[in-house]
mmCIF file of C-alpha atoms and ligand atoms in Angstrom:
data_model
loop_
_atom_site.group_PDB
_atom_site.id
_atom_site.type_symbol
_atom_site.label_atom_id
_atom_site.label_comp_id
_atom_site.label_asym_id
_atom_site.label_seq_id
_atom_site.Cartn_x
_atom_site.Cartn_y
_atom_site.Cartn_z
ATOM 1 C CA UNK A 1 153.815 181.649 184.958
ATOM 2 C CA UNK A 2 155.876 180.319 181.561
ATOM 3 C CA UNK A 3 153.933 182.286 178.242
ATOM 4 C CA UNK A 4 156.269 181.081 175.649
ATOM 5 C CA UNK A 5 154.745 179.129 173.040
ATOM 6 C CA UNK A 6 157.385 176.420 170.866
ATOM 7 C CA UNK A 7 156.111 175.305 167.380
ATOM 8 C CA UNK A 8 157.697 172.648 165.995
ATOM 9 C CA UNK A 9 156.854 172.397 162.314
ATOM 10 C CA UNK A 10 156.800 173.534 158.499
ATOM 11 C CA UNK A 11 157.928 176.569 156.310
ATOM 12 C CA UNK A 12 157.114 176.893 153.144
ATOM 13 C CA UNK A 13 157.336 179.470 150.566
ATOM 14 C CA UNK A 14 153.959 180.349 148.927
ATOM 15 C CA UNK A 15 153.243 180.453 145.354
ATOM 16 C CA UNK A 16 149.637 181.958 145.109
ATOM 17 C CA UNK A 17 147.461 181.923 141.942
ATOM 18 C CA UNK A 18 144.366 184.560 142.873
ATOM 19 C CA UNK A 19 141.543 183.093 140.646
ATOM 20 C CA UNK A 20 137.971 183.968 139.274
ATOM 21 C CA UNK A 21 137.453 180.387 140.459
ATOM 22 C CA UNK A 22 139.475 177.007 141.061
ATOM 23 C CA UNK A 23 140.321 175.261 137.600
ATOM 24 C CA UNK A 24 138.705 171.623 137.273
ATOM 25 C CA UNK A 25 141.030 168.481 136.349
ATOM 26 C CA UNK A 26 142.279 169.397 133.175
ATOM 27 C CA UNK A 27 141.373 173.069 132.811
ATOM 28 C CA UNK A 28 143.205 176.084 132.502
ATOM 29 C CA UNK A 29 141.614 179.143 134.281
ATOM 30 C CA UNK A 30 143.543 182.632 133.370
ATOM 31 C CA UNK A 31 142.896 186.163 134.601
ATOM 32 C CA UNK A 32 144.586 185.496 137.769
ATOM 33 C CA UNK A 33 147.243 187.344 140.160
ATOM 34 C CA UNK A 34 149.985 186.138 141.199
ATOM 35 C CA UNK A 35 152.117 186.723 144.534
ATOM 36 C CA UNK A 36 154.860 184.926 146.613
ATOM 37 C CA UNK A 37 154.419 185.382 150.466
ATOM 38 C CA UNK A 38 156.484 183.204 153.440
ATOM 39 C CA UNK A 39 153.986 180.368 154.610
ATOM 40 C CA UNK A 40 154.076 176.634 156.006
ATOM 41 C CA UNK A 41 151.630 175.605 158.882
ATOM 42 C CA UNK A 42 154.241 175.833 161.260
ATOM 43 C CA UNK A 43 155.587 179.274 160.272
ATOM 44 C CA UNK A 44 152.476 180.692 160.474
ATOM 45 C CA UNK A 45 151.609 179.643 163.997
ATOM 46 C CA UNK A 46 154.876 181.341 165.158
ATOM 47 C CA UNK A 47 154.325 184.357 163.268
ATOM 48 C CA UNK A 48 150.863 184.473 164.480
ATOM 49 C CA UNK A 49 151.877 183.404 168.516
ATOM 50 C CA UNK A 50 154.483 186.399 168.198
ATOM 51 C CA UNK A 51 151.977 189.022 166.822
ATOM 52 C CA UNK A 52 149.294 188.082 169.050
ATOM 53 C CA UNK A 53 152.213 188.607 171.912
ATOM 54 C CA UNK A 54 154.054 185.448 173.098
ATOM 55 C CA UNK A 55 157.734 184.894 173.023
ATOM 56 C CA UNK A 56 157.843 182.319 170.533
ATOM 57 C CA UNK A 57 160.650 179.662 169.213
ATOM 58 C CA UNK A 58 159.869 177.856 165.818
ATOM 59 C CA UNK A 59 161.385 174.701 165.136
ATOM 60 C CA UNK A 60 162.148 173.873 161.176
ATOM 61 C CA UNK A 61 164.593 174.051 158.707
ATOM 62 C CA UNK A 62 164.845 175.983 154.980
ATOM 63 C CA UNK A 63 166.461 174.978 151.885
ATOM 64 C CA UNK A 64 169.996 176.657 150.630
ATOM 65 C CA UNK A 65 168.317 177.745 148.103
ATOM 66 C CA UNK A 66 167.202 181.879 147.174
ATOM 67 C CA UNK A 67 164.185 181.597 149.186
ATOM 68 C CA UNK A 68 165.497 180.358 152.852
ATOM 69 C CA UNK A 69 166.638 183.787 153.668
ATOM 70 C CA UNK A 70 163.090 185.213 152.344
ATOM 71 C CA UNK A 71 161.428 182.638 154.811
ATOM 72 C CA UNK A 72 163.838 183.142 158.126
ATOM 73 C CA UNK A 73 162.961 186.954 157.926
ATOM 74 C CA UNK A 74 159.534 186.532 157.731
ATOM 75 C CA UNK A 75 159.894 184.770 161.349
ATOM 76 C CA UNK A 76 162.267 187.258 162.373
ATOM 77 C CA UNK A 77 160.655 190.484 161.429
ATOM 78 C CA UNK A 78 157.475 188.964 163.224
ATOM 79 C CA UNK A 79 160.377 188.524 166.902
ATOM 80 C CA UNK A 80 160.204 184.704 166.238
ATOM 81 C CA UNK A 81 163.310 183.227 167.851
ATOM 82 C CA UNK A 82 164.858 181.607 164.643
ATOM 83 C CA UNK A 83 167.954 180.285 166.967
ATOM 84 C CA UNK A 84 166.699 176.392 166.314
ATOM 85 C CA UNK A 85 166.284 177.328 162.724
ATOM 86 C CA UNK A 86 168.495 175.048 160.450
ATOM 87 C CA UNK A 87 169.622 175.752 156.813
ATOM 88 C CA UNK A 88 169.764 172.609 154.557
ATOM 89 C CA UNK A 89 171.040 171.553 151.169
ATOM 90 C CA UNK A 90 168.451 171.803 148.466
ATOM 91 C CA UNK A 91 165.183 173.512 148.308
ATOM 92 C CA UNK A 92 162.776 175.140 150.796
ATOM 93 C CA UNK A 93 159.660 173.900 151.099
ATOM 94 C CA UNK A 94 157.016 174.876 148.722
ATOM 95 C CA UNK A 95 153.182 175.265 148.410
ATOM 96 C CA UNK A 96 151.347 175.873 145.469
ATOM 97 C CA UNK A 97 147.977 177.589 146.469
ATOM 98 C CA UNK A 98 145.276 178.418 144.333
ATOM 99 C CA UNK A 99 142.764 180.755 146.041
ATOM 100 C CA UNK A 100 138.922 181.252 144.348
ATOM 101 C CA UNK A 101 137.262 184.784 144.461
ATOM 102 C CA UNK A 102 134.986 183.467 147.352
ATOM 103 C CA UNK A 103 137.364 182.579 149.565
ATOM 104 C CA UNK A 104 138.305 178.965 148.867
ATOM 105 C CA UNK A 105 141.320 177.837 148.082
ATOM 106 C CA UNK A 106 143.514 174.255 147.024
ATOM 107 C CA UNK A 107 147.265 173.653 148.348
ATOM 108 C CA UNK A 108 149.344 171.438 146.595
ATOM 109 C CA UNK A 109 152.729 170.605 149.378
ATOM 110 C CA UNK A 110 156.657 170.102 147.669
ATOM 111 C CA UNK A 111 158.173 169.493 150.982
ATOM 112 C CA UNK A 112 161.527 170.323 150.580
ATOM 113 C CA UNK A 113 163.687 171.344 153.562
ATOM 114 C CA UNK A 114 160.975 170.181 156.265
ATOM 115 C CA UNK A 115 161.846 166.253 155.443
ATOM 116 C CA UNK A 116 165.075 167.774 157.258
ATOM 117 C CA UNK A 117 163.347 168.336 160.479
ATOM 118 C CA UNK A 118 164.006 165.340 162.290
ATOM 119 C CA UNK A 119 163.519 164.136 165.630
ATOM 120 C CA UNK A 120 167.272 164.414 166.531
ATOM 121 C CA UNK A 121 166.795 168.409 165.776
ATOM 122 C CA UNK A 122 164.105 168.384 167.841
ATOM 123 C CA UNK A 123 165.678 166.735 170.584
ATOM 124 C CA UNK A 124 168.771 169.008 170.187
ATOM 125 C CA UNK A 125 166.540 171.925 171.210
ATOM 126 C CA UNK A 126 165.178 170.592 174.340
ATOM 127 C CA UNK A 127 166.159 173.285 176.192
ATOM 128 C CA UNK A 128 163.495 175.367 175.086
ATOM 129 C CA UNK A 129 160.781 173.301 176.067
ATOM 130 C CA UNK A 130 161.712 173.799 179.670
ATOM 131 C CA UNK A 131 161.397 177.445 179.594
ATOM 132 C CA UNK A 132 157.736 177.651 177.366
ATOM 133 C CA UNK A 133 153.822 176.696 178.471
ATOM 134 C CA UNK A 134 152.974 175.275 174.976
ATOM 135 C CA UNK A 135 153.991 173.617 172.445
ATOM 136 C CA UNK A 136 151.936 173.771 168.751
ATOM 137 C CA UNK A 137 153.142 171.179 166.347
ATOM 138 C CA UNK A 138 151.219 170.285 162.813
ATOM 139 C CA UNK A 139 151.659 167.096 160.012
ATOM 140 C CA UNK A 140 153.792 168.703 157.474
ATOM 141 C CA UNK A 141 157.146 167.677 158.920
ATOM 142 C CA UNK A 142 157.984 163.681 159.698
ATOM 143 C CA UNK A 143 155.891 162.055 162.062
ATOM 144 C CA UNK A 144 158.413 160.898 164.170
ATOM 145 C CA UNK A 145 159.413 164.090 164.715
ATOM 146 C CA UNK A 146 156.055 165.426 165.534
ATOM 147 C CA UNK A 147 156.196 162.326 167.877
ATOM 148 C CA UNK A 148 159.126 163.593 169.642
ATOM 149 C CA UNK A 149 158.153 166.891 169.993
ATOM 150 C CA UNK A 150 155.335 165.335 171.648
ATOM 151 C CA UNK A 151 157.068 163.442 174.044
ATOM 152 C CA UNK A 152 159.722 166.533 175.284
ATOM 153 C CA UNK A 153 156.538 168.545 176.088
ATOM 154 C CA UNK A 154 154.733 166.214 177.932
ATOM 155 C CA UNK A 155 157.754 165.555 179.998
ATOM 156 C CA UNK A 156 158.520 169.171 180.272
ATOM 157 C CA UNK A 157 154.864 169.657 181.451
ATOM 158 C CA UNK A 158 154.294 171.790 178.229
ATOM 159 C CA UNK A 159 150.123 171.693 177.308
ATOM 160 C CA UNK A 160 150.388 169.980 173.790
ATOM 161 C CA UNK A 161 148.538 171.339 170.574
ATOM 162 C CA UNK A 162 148.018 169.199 167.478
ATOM 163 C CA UNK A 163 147.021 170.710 164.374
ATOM 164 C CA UNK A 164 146.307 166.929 162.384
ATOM 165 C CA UNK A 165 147.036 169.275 158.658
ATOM 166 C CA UNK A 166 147.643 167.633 156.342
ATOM 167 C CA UNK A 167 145.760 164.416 157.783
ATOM 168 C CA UNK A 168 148.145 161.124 158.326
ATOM 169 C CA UNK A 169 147.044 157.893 160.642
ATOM 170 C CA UNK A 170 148.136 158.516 163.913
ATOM 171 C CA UNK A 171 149.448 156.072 166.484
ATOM 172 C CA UNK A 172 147.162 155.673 169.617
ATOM 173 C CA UNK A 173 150.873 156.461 171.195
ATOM 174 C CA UNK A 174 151.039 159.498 169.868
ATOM 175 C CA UNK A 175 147.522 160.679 170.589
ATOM 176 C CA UNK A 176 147.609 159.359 173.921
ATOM 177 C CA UNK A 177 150.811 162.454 174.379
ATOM 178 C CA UNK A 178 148.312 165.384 172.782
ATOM 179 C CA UNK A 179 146.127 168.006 175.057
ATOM 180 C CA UNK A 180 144.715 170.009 172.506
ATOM 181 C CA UNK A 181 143.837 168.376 168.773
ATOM 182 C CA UNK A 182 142.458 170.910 166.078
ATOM 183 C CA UNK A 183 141.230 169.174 163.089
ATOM 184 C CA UNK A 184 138.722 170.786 160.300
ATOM 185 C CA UNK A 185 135.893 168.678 159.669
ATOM 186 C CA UNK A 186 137.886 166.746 156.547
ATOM 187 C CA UNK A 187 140.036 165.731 158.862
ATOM 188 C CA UNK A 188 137.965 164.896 161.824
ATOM 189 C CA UNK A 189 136.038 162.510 159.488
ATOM 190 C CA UNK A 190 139.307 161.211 158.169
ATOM 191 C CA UNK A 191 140.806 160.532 161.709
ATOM 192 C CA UNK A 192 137.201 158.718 163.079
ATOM 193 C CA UNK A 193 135.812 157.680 160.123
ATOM 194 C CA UNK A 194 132.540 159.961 161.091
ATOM 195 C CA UNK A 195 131.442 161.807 158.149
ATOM 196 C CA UNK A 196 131.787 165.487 159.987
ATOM 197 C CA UNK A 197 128.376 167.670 157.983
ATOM 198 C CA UNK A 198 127.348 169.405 160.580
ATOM 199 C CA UNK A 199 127.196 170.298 164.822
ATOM 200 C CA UNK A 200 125.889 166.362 165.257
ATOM 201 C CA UNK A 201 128.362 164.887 162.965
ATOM 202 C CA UNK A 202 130.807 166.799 165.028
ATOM 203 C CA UNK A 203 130.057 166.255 168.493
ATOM 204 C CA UNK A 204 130.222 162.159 167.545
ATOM 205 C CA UNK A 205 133.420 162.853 166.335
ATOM 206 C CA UNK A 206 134.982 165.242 168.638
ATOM 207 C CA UNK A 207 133.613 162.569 171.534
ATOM 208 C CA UNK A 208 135.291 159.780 169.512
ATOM 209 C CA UNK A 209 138.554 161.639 169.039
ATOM 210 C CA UNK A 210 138.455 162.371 172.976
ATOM 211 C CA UNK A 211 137.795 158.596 173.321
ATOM 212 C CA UNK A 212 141.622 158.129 170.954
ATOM 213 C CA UNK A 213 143.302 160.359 173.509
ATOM 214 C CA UNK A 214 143.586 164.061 173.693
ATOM 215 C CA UNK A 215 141.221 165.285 176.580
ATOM 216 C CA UNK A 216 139.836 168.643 174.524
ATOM 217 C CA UNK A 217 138.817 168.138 170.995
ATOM 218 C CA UNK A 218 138.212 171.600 168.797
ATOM 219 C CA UNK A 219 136.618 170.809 165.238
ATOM 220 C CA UNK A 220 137.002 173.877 162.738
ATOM 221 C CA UNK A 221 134.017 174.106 160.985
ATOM 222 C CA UNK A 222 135.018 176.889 158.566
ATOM 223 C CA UNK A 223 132.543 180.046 159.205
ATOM 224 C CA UNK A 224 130.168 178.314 161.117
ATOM 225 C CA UNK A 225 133.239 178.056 163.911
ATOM 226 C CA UNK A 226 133.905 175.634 165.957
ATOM 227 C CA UNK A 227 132.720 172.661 167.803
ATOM 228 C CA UNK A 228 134.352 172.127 171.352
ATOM 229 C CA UNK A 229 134.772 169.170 173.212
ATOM 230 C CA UNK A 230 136.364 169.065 176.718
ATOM 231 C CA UNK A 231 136.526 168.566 180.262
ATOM 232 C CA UNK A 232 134.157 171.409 180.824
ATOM 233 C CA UNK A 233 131.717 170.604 178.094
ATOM 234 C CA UNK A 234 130.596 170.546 174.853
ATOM 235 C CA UNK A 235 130.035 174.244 172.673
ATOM 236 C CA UNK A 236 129.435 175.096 170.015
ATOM 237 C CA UNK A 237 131.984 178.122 168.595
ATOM 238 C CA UNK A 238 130.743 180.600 166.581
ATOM 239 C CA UNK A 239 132.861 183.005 164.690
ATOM 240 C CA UNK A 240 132.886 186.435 163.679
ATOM 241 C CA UNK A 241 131.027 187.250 160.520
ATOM 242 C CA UNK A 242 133.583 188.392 157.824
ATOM 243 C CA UNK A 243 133.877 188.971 154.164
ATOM 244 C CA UNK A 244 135.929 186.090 152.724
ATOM 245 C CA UNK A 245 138.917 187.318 150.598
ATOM 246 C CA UNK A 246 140.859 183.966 151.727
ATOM 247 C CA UNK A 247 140.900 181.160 153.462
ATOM 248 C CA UNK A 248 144.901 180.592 153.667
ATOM 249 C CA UNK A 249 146.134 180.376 157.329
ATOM 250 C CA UNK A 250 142.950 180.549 158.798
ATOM 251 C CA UNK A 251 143.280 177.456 160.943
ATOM 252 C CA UNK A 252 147.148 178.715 161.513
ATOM 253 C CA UNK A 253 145.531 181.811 163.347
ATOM 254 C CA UNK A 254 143.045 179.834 165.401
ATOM 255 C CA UNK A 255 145.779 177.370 166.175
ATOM 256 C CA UNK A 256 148.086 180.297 167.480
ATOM 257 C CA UNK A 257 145.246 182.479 169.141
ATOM 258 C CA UNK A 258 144.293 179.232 170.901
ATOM 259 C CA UNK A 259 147.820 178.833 172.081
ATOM 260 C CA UNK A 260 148.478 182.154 173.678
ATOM 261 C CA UNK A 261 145.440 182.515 175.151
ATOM 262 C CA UNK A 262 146.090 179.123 177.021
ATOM 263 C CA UNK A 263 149.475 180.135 178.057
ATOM 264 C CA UNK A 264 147.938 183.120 179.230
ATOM 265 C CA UNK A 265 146.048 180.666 181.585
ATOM 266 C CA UNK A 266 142.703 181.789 179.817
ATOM 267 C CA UNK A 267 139.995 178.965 180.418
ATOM 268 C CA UNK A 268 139.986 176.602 177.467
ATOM 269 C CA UNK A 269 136.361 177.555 175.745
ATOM 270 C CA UNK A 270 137.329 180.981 176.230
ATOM 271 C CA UNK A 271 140.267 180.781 174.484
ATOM 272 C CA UNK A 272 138.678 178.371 171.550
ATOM 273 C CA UNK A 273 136.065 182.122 171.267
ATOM 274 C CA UNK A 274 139.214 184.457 171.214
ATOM 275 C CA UNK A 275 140.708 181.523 168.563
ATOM 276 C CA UNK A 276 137.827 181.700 165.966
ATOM 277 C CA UNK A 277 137.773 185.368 166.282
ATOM 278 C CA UNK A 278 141.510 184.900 164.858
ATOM 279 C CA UNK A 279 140.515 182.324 162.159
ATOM 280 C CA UNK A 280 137.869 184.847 161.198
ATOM 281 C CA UNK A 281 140.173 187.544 161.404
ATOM 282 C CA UNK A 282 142.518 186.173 158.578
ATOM 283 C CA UNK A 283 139.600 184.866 156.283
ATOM 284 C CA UNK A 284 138.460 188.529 155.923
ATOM 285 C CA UNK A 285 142.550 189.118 154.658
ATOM 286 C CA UNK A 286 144.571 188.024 151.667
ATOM 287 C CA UNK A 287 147.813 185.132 151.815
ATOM 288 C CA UNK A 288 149.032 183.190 154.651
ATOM 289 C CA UNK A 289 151.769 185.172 156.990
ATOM 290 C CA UNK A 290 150.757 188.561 156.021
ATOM 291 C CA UNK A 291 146.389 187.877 157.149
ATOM 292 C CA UNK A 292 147.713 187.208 160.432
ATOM 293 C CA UNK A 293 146.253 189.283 163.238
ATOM 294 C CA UNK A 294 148.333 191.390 165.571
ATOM 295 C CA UNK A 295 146.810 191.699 168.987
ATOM 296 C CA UNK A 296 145.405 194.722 168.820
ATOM 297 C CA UNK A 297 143.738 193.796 165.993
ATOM 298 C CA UNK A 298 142.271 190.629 168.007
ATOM 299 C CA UNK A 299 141.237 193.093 170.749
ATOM 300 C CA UNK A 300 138.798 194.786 168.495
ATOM 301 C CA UNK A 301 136.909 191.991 167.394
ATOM 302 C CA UNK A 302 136.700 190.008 170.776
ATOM 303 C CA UNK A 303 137.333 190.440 174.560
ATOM 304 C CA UNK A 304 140.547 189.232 175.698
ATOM 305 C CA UNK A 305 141.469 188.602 179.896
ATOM 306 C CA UNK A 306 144.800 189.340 179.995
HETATM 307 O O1 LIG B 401 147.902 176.551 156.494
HETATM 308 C C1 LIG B 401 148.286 177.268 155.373
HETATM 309 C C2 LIG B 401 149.610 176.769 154.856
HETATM 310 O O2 LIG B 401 149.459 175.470 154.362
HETATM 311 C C3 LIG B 401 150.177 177.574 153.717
HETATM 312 O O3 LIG B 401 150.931 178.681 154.162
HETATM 313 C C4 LIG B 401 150.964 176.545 152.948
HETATM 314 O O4 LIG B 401 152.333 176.730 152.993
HETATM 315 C C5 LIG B 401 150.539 175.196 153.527
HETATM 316 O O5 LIG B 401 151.509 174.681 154.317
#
């Protein structure tokens, strides 16, 4: 069986402010750290896929600017195949992230380099697709492109992931090509128009999502878990209890964990368990790329068949 995972998506480099707590409009909050790590949604799935195991390709491009070569070894020294990798004029892509001693954090996006990522890139690499089992994709590069990601898996016979972050409207086209979708609760709400509070809220919404297109629904619900919705039922998740030190990347590991174990042909609630234990997993540890479990660190906290 194919266990190679493609991510089509974002890199960004990471500017993180380490806070007493998040300012408010307006106010300055000092005594914090500061430190620059490689990040982007899409990034951080691949780096995450390849620790956890799978041969993994990332899709994206990075500025011509100091910190592209910073970001393309932060795939490669994780074995992500950076062949599909393209180097564009102007600047990488950039978050701002403010993280609050409890955990919490604000992102603020300069996309940069990803508005490079188009569907013609994409397309260009559809050799790849025929050789994975899954393909992750997120909402920080163009839509169209996410779109024709969409489309090569499905006709490659990939199984689909959609992480909707950061929330856009989505076609009923587009949905319609998606397996897996793996909003938080903000964006669950967002994308039905359910206000997503609690397990309730979350089952309506996870049903109506279904209803939109993508046969399994997963709803991060921060530390509570996660709510599934699929084919074989409706669960509730619950994650590992962790200190938080940050919540950066945490739905990149869940994404990731979710996406190997699936290639590994793991049965899909299963593999949403062995995906919060990720999440949780890179709560308990500081910035985005560098809280990312490896597998062995995965295999201590939950039971994994394969
Ligand atoms: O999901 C976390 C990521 O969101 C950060 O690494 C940041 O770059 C933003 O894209």
């Amino acid at each position: 069986m194919k266990k190679g995972i493609v991510v089509a998506g974002s890199i960004n480099i990471d500017m993180v402010f380490s806070l007493p707590r998040l300012p408010l409009l307006g106010e300055t909050v000092s005594g914090g750290r500061f430190a620059a790590h490689p990040g982007g949604k899409g990034a951080n799935q691949a780096v995450a896929a390849a620790r956890l195991g799978a041969p993994t390709v990332f899709l994206g491009c990075v500025g011509e600017d100091s910190w592209g070569d910073f970001l393309l070894a932060g795939l490669q020294q994780a074995g992500v195949d950076c062949s599909y990798v393209t180097k564009v004029p102007g600047p990488s892509g950039c978050a701002g992230i403010y993280v609050a001693a409890g955990g919490e954090n604000m992102i603020a996006v300069a996309t940069g380099a990803n508005s490079h990522t188009t569907p013609e890139k994409v397309i260009r690499a559809r050799e790849v697709f025929s050789t994975a089992r899954v393909l992750m994709t997120q909402l920080e590069i163009p839509v169209e492109t996410v779109a024709a990601a969409l489309e090569l898996a499905k006709s490659a016979g990939l199984i689909s992931i959609l992480d909707p972050a950061p929330v856009k409207a989505l076609t009923p086209e587009m949905l319609s090509l998606v397996d897996y979708i793996t909003p938080n609760a903000l964006e669950a709400s967002e994308l039905t128009g359910i206000d997503v509070h609690c397990w309730n809220t979350a089952d309506q919404a996870a049903r109506k999502l279904r209803s939109m297109g993508p046969e399994t629904v997963i709803i991060t619900m921060g530390k509570q878990g996660a709510f599934f919705s699929g084919p074989q039922g409706h669960v509730r998740i619950l994650a590992p209890r962790v200190v938080a030190v940050d919540s950066t990347a945490a739905g990149d590991a869940f994404n990731a964990a979710l996406a190997v174990a699936l290639a590994q042909g793991t049965e899909p609630d299963i593999a949403a368990d062995i995906a919060a234990a990720a999440g949780a997993l890179a709560v308990s540890r500081a910035g985005a790329q560098p809280s990312l479990p490896t597998l062995e660190e995965l295999a201590q906290v939950v039971k994994l068949p394969w």
